């Protein structure tokens, strides 16, 4: 008897999920992120988790009811397929201030709303003063497998300049505590290019971090934002910023120090030990959709109406009130509203992303990776012709200058030209 044909494979769409925790004990001097200062005792742990779960339930229902069209085009039958979460990132703010039980409740809700990949990367950001081994163990029990520690530096004077609440010993102790708890992947952030910081000092911090049980280091040049305390001190002439040459020298010194310690410089600002790249951030750089949850969170999703980017209200009070009210109405049997009518007060902005804009963004982000971008594949995925012909002159010039490598359909910026990456990408898009 002939064997029955297997059922057709269910298409799988992978997304990332970003969960924003909007509170800190105190804003740092250089920070312009969406966050608010709050006392430990005033954090609405359970209420915020409730609001996040209400938002999550809406998105899950909306995406199931309004899936994107099949590859056949907008007129084809839509297939919901299986929506699988490849990574979850709890950022902020200071999500390590959140009760681990409430964070775990959000993770449980995600696993119920979507399929959480068996190897999903689940990261929690933390400040050194708000993590210890018991808290890290609680995260592990909840499903967290990666912790990112906001070290920023290992010099006490420079940490004071940044307005950080910890000293170098706190940072080292936090990393060791997370490792003692058994967290398998530990990342750290480092800021270089501070006023009066010689490149050797930045490299020394990088070497000291590499000696700790870390699997990933993100190294960023200090950005002086208007309106921040440090930015205002620079504007008033009380602090003199580092020169462009000094920042460039520090960038190269940090990169070389980490490479010598076995880290792979796989993205302009990111370094990882073998097998430990940030899978969540790779999703951004490769153009994967991601669901943004929480006050001030950004998200980019594709549904039957196309691809769009949205931002939730940065007002925690408005966000909590909107989603608490929605959960109450849903509990009373009110049918789900269509996007964006379900967001009175909760949605700050949204914009459609057409195919050409999406391709420009793929170039903008994909060319930051050492692997570069298969431009033809990215264009085909978006239903466009690759821009090779229209950019032929620019490509030839950049290749001749050593700022770009073109290998068939793949474009990449060589590491030797990463200091010019922003200008190179701007020329291409």
Coordinates of C-alpha atoms in Angstrom, one line a residue:
X1 CA 0.0 0.0 0.0
X2 CA 1.6 3.3 -1.0
X3 CA 2.6 5.5 1.9
X4 CA 0.6 8.7 2.3
X5 CA 2.3 11.9 1.3
X6 CA 3.5 13.9 4.3
X7 CA 1.5 17.0 5.1
X8 CA 3.0 20.3 3.7
X9 CA 5.5 21.9 6.0
X10 CA 4.2 24.7 8.1
X11 CA 6.2 27.9 7.3
X12 CA 8.1 29.3 10.2
X13 CA 8.8 33.0 10.8
X14 CA 11.4 33.9 13.4
X15 CA 11.2 37.0 15.4
X16 CA 13.0 38.6 18.3
X17 CA 11.3 40.2 21.3
X18 CA 12.6 43.3 23.1
X19 CA 11.1 44.0 26.5
X20 CA 11.8 47.5 27.9
X21 CA 12.0 48.0 31.6
X22 CA 11.8 51.8 31.9
X23 CA 13.2 52.5 35.4
X24 CA 16.6 53.2 36.9
X25 CA 17.6 54.2 40.4
X26 CA 19.3 57.2 38.9
X27 CA 20.0 58.5 35.3
X28 CA 23.6 58.4 34.3
X29 CA 25.2 61.6 33.2
X30 CA 25.5 60.6 29.5
X31 CA 22.2 58.7 29.1
X32 CA 19.4 59.9 26.8
X33 CA 17.6 56.5 26.7
X34 CA 13.9 56.1 27.5
X35 CA 14.1 55.7 31.3
X36 CA 12.9 57.3 34.5
X37 CA 14.5 57.5 37.9
X38 CA 12.6 55.7 40.7
X39 CA 13.1 54.5 44.2
X40 CA 13.4 50.8 44.7
X41 CA 10.2 50.6 46.8
X42 CA 8.2 52.5 44.2
X43 CA 8.7 50.1 41.3
X44 CA 5.3 48.6 40.3
X45 CA 6.7 45.1 39.7
X46 CA 3.4 43.1 39.2
X47 CA 1.4 45.9 37.5
X48 CA 4.1 46.4 34.9
X49 CA 4.2 42.7 34.1
X50 CA 0.4 42.7 33.9
X51 CA 0.5 45.6 31.3
X52 CA 3.2 43.8 29.3
X53 CA 1.2 40.6 29.2
X54 CA -1.9 42.6 28.0
X55 CA 0.2 44.1 25.2
X56 CA 1.7 40.7 24.4
X57 CA -1.8 39.1 24.1
X58 CA -2.9 41.8 21.8
X59 CA 0.1 41.4 19.4
X60 CA -0.3 37.6 19.4
X61 CA -3.9 37.8 18.5
X62 CA -3.3 40.5 15.9
X63 CA -0.5 38.6 14.2
X64 CA -2.5 35.4 14.1
X65 CA -5.5 37.1 12.6
X66 CA -3.5 39.3 10.1
X67 CA -0.5 37.3 8.9
X68 CA 1.6 38.6 6.0
X69 CA 0.9 37.2 2.5
X70 CA 2.7 34.2 1.2
X71 CA 5.7 34.6 -1.1
X72 CA 3.2 34.6 -4.0
X73 CA 2.5 38.2 -3.4
X74 CA -0.2 40.4 -1.9
X75 CA -3.0 38.7 -3.7
X76 CA -2.0 35.2 -2.5
X77 CA -3.7 33.5 0.4
X78 CA -2.2 34.4 3.7
X79 CA -0.7 31.7 5.8
X80 CA -0.1 32.3 9.5
X81 CA 2.5 29.6 9.9
X82 CA 4.4 29.2 13.1
X83 CA 5.7 32.3 14.7
X84 CA 8.9 31.3 16.6
X85 CA 10.7 33.5 19.0
X86 CA 14.5 33.2 18.5
X87 CA 15.6 35.7 21.1
X88 CA 14.3 37.7 24.0
X89 CA 16.1 40.8 25.3
X90 CA 15.2 42.5 28.6
X91 CA 16.7 46.0 28.3
X92 CA 16.2 49.4 29.9
X93 CA 16.5 51.2 32.1
X94 CA 17.7 48.7 34.6
X95 CA 15.7 45.4 34.2
X96 CA 17.8 43.8 37.0
X97 CA 15.7 45.9 39.4
X98 CA 12.6 44.0 38.4
X99 CA 11.4 41.2 40.7
X100 CA 12.7 38.0 38.9
X101 CA 9.3 36.3 39.5
X102 CA 7.6 39.0 37.4
X103 CA 10.2 38.9 34.7
X104 CA 9.7 35.1 34.7
X105 CA 5.9 35.6 34.4
X106 CA 6.5 37.6 31.2
X107 CA 8.7 34.9 29.8
X108 CA 6.0 32.3 30.5
X109 CA 3.5 34.5 28.7
X110 CA 5.8 34.7 25.7
X111 CA 6.1 30.9 25.6
X112 CA 2.3 30.6 25.7
X113 CA 1.7 33.2 23.0
X114 CA 4.3 32.1 20.5
X115 CA 6.7 29.1 20.1
X116 CA 9.8 29.9 22.1
X117 CA 12.7 28.2 20.2
X118 CA 14.4 25.4 22.2
X119 CA 17.7 27.3 21.8
X120 CA 16.3 30.8 22.2
X121 CA 18.8 33.3 23.6
X122 CA 17.2 35.1 26.6
X123 CA 19.2 38.1 27.9
X124 CA 18.8 40.4 30.9
X125 CA 20.7 43.7 31.2
X126 CA 21.9 44.6 34.6
X127 CA 23.9 47.3 36.5
X128 CA 26.6 46.0 38.8
X129 CA 24.9 47.2 41.9
X130 CA 21.6 45.4 41.2
X131 CA 22.8 41.8 40.7
X132 CA 24.2 39.1 42.9
X133 CA 24.4 35.3 42.6
X134 CA 20.9 34.6 44.1
X135 CA 19.2 37.0 41.7
X136 CA 21.1 35.5 38.8
X137 CA 20.1 32.0 39.9
X138 CA 16.5 33.2 39.9
X139 CA 16.8 34.4 36.4
X140 CA 18.2 31.0 35.4
X141 CA 15.2 29.3 36.8
X142 CA 13.0 31.6 34.9
X143 CA 14.7 30.7 31.6
X144 CA 17.4 33.4 31.2
X145 CA 20.6 32.1 29.7
X146 CA 22.6 35.3 29.1
X147 CA 23.3 38.4 31.2
X148 CA 24.8 41.6 30.0
X149 CA 26.5 43.7 32.7
X150 CA 26.8 47.5 32.2
X151 CA 30.4 47.8 33.2
X152 CA 31.3 50.9 31.0
X153 CA 34.8 51.2 32.5
X154 CA 37.2 50.0 35.2
X155 CA 38.6 53.3 36.3
X156 CA 37.0 55.0 39.3
X157 CA 37.5 58.6 38.1
X158 CA 36.1 57.9 34.6
X159 CA 33.1 56.1 36.1
X160 CA 32.4 59.2 38.2
X161 CA 32.6 61.4 35.1
X162 CA 30.0 59.2 33.5
X163 CA 27.8 59.4 36.6
X164 CA 27.8 55.6 37.2
X165 CA 26.6 54.3 40.5
X166 CA 29.3 51.6 40.8
X167 CA 33.0 51.4 41.2
X168 CA 35.4 49.0 39.4
X169 CA 35.2 46.5 42.2
X170 CA 31.4 46.4 41.9
X171 CA 31.7 45.6 38.2
X172 CA 34.2 42.8 38.7
X173 CA 32.2 41.4 41.6
X174 CA 29.0 41.4 39.5
X175 CA 30.5 39.5 36.7
X176 CA 32.0 36.9 39.0
X177 CA 28.6 36.6 40.9
X178 CA 26.8 35.9 37.6
X179 CA 29.4 33.3 36.6
X180 CA 29.2 31.7 40.1
X181 CA 25.4 31.4 39.6
X182 CA 26.0 29.3 36.5
X183 CA 24.9 31.7 33.7
X184 CA 26.5 30.3 30.6
X185 CA 26.9 33.5 28.6
X186 CA 28.0 36.8 30.1
X187 CA 28.4 40.0 28.2
X188 CA 29.8 43.4 29.3
X189 CA 29.6 46.9 27.8
X190 CA 32.6 49.2 27.7
X191 CA 32.7 52.9 26.8
X192 CA 35.8 54.5 25.4
X193 CA 36.8 57.9 24.1
X194 CA 36.2 59.7 27.3
X195 CA 37.8 63.1 28.0
X196 CA 41.5 62.8 28.9
X197 CA 41.4 59.0 28.4
X198 CA 44.5 57.8 26.6
X199 CA 44.1 54.9 24.2
X200 CA 46.3 52.7 26.4
X201 CA 43.8 53.1 29.3
X202 CA 40.9 52.0 27.1
X203 CA 42.9 49.0 26.0
X204 CA 43.8 48.2 29.6
X205 CA 40.1 48.1 30.5
X206 CA 39.5 45.8 27.5
X207 CA 42.3 43.4 28.6
X208 CA 41.0 43.4 32.2
X209 CA 37.5 42.5 31.0
X210 CA 38.9 39.7 28.8
X211 CA 40.5 38.2 31.9
X212 CA 37.0 37.8 33.5
X213 CA 34.6 35.0 32.7
X214 CA 33.0 37.0 29.8
X215 CA 31.8 35.6 26.4
X216 CA 31.0 39.0 24.8
X217 CA 32.1 42.6 25.0
X218 CA 30.4 45.6 23.3
X219 CA 32.7 48.6 23.0
X220 CA 31.2 52.0 22.2
X221 CA 32.6 55.5 21.8
X222 CA 31.1 58.0 24.2
X223 CA 28.3 59.9 22.6
X224 CA 27.7 63.3 24.1
X225 CA 24.0 63.9 23.8
X226 CA 22.4 67.4 24.2
X227 CA 20.3 67.7 27.3
X228 CA 22.2 65.2 29.3
X229 CA 24.2 66.4 32.3
X230 CA 27.6 65.4 30.7
X231 CA 26.5 66.9 27.4
X232 CA 25.6 70.2 29.1
X233 CA 29.0 70.2 30.9
X234 CA 30.8 69.9 27.6
X235 CA 28.6 72.6 26.0
X236 CA 29.4 74.9 28.9
X237 CA 33.1 74.3 28.4
X238 CA 33.6 72.6 31.8
X239 CA 34.6 69.3 30.2
X240 CA 36.6 69.1 27.0
X241 CA 35.6 66.1 24.8
X242 CA 38.2 63.7 23.3
X243 CA 39.4 64.6 19.8
X244 CA 38.3 62.5 16.8
X245 CA 41.9 61.2 16.5
X246 CA 42.0 60.1 20.1
X247 CA 38.6 58.3 19.8
X248 CA 39.9 56.5 16.7
X249 CA 43.1 55.5 18.4
X250 CA 41.1 54.1 21.4
X251 CA 38.8 52.2 19.0
X252 CA 41.8 50.5 17.4
X253 CA 43.5 49.9 20.7
X254 CA 40.4 48.2 22.2
X255 CA 39.9 46.1 19.1
X256 CA 43.5 44.9 19.1
X257 CA 43.5 44.2 22.9
X258 CA 40.4 42.0 22.6
X259 CA 41.5 40.2 19.5
X260 CA 44.8 39.3 21.3
X261 CA 42.7 37.8 24.1
X262 CA 40.8 35.5 21.7
X263 CA 37.7 37.6 20.9
X264 CA 36.4 37.9 17.4
X265 CA 35.5 41.4 16.2
X266 CA 32.4 40.4 14.4
X267 CA 30.6 43.7 14.2
X268 CA 31.8 47.3 14.2
X269 CA 31.2 47.6 18.0
X270 CA 30.9 44.0 19.1
X271 CA 33.4 41.3 20.1
X272 CA 32.7 37.7 21.0
X273 CA 34.4 34.5 21.9
X274 CA 33.8 31.7 19.4
X275 CA 30.1 30.7 19.3
X276 CA 28.9 33.6 21.5
X277 CA 27.8 36.3 19.2
X278 CA 24.7 38.2 20.3
X279 CA 21.9 36.4 18.5
X280 CA 19.4 39.0 19.4
X281 CA 21.4 41.8 17.9
X282 CA 22.2 39.7 14.8
X283 CA 18.4 39.7 14.2
X284 CA 18.5 43.5 14.1
X285 CA 21.5 43.6 11.8
X286 CA 20.0 41.0 9.5
X287 CA 16.6 42.7 9.2
X288 CA 14.5 40.2 11.2
X289 CA 11.2 41.4 12.6
X290 CA 11.1 42.1 16.3
X291 CA 8.3 42.7 18.8
X292 CA 8.8 45.6 21.1
X293 CA 7.0 45.4 24.5
X294 CA 6.9 48.0 27.2
X295 CA 6.9 51.7 27.8
X296 CA 9.1 53.4 25.2
X297 CA 9.9 50.2 23.3
X298 CA 10.4 50.2 19.5
X299 CA 9.2 47.3 17.4
X300 CA 9.2 46.3 13.7
X301 CA 6.6 43.8 12.5
X302 CA 5.1 42.5 9.3
X303 CA 1.4 41.7 9.0
X304 CA -1.2 41.6 6.2
X305 CA -0.8 45.4 5.8
X306 CA 3.0 45.2 5.3
X307 CA 5.9 46.1 7.4
X308 CA 5.8 48.9 10.0
X309 CA 7.8 50.3 12.8
X310 CA 6.1 51.5 15.9
X311 CA 7.1 53.0 19.2
X312 CA 5.1 52.7 22.5
X313 CA 4.5 55.7 24.6
X314 CA 7.6 56.6 26.7
X315 CA 5.3 57.7 29.5
X316 CA 5.1 54.8 32.0
X317 CA 1.9 56.2 33.5
X318 CA 0.2 56.3 30.1
X319 CA 1.5 52.9 29.1
X320 CA 0.3 51.3 32.4
X321 CA -3.1 53.0 32.3
X322 CA -3.7 52.1 28.6
X323 CA -2.9 48.4 28.9
X324 CA -4.5 47.9 32.3
X325 CA -7.7 49.3 30.9
X326 CA -7.4 47.1 27.8
X327 CA -6.9 44.0 29.9
X328 CA -10.0 44.8 31.9
X329 CA -12.1 45.3 28.8
X330 CA -10.8 42.0 27.3
X331 CA -11.7 40.3 30.5
X332 CA -15.3 41.7 30.1
X333 CA -15.6 40.0 26.7
X334 CA -14.9 43.0 24.5
X335 CA -13.6 41.9 21.0
X336 CA -10.0 42.8 20.1
X337 CA -9.6 46.1 18.3
X338 CA -7.7 46.5 15.0
X339 CA -4.3 48.1 14.9
X340 CA -3.8 50.8 16.0
X341 CA -7.2 51.5 17.6
X342 CA -6.2 49.3 20.5
X343 CA -3.6 51.7 21.5
X344 CA -5.3 54.9 22.9
X345 CA -2.5 56.6 24.7
X346 CA -0.1 53.6 24.5
X347 CA 1.2 54.0 21.0
X348 CA 3.5 57.1 20.4
X349 CA 4.1 56.7 16.7
X350 CA 4.2 54.3 13.8
X351 CA 5.4 54.4 10.2
X352 CA 5.1 52.0 7.2
X353 CA 8.3 50.6 5.8
X354 CA 8.2 50.2 2.1
X355 CA 10.6 47.7 0.2
X356 CA 13.1 50.4 -0.8
X357 CA 13.3 51.8 2.7
X358 CA 13.7 48.2 4.1
X359 CA 16.6 47.6 1.7
X360 CA 18.4 50.8 2.7
X361 CA 18.0 49.7 6.3
X362 CA 19.4 46.2 5.5
X363 CA 22.4 47.9 4.0
X364 CA 22.8 50.3 6.9
X365 CA 22.8 47.5 9.5
X366 CA 24.1 44.5 7.5
X367 CA 27.3 46.3 6.4
X368 CA 28.2 46.7 10.1
X369 CA 28.9 43.0 10.3
X370 CA 32.2 41.4 9.3
X371 CA 30.3 39.0 7.2
X372 CA 28.7 41.8 5.2
X373 CA 25.5 41.5 3.3
X374 CA 24.3 39.4 0.4
X375 CA 22.7 42.3 -1.4
X376 CA 21.0 40.2 -4.2
X377 CA 19.4 37.9 -1.6
X378 CA 18.2 40.9 0.5
X379 CA 16.8 42.6 -2.5
X380 CA 15.0 39.5 -3.8
X381 CA 13.5 38.9 -0.4
X382 CA 11.9 42.4 -0.7
X383 CA 10.9 42.0 -4.3
X384 CA 13.4 44.4 -5.6
X385 CA 16.3 44.4 -8.1
X386 CA 19.7 44.5 -6.5
X387 CA 21.2 48.0 -6.5
X388 CA 24.5 46.9 -8.1
X389 CA 24.0 48.6 -11.4
X390 CA 22.7 51.9 -10.0
X391 CA 25.6 52.0 -7.6
X392 CA 28.3 50.7 -10.0
X393 CA 30.4 53.9 -9.9
X394 CA 30.2 54.2 -6.1
X395 CA 31.1 50.6 -5.7
X396 CA 34.1 50.9 -8.0
X397 CA 35.4 53.9 -6.1
X398 CA 35.0 52.4 -2.7
X399 CA 36.6 49.2 -3.7
X400 CA 39.6 51.1 -5.2
X401 CA 39.9 53.0 -1.9
X402 CA 40.0 49.8 0.1
X403 CA 36.8 50.7 1.9
X404 CA 34.6 47.9 0.5
X405 CA 35.0 44.4 -0.7
X406 CA 32.6 43.0 -3.4
X407 CA 32.6 39.3 -3.6
X408 CA 29.9 38.3 -6.1
X409 CA 26.6 39.4 -4.5
X410 CA 28.1 40.0 -1.1
X411 CA 29.3 43.4 0.0
X412 CA 31.4 43.9 3.1
X413 CA 33.5 46.5 4.7
X414 CA 36.9 45.2 5.7
X415 CA 37.9 45.6 9.3
X416 CA 40.8 47.8 8.3
X417 CA 38.2 50.4 7.1
X418 CA 35.6 50.1 9.9
X419 CA 36.6 53.6 11.2
X420 CA 35.1 54.9 7.9
X421 CA 32.1 52.5 8.1
X422 CA 29.5 55.2 8.6
X423 CA 30.7 57.3 5.7
X424 CA 31.0 54.2 3.5
X425 CA 27.4 53.1 4.2
X426 CA 26.1 56.6 3.7
X427 CA 27.7 56.7 0.2
X428 CA 26.0 53.4 -0.7
X429 CA 22.5 54.3 0.5

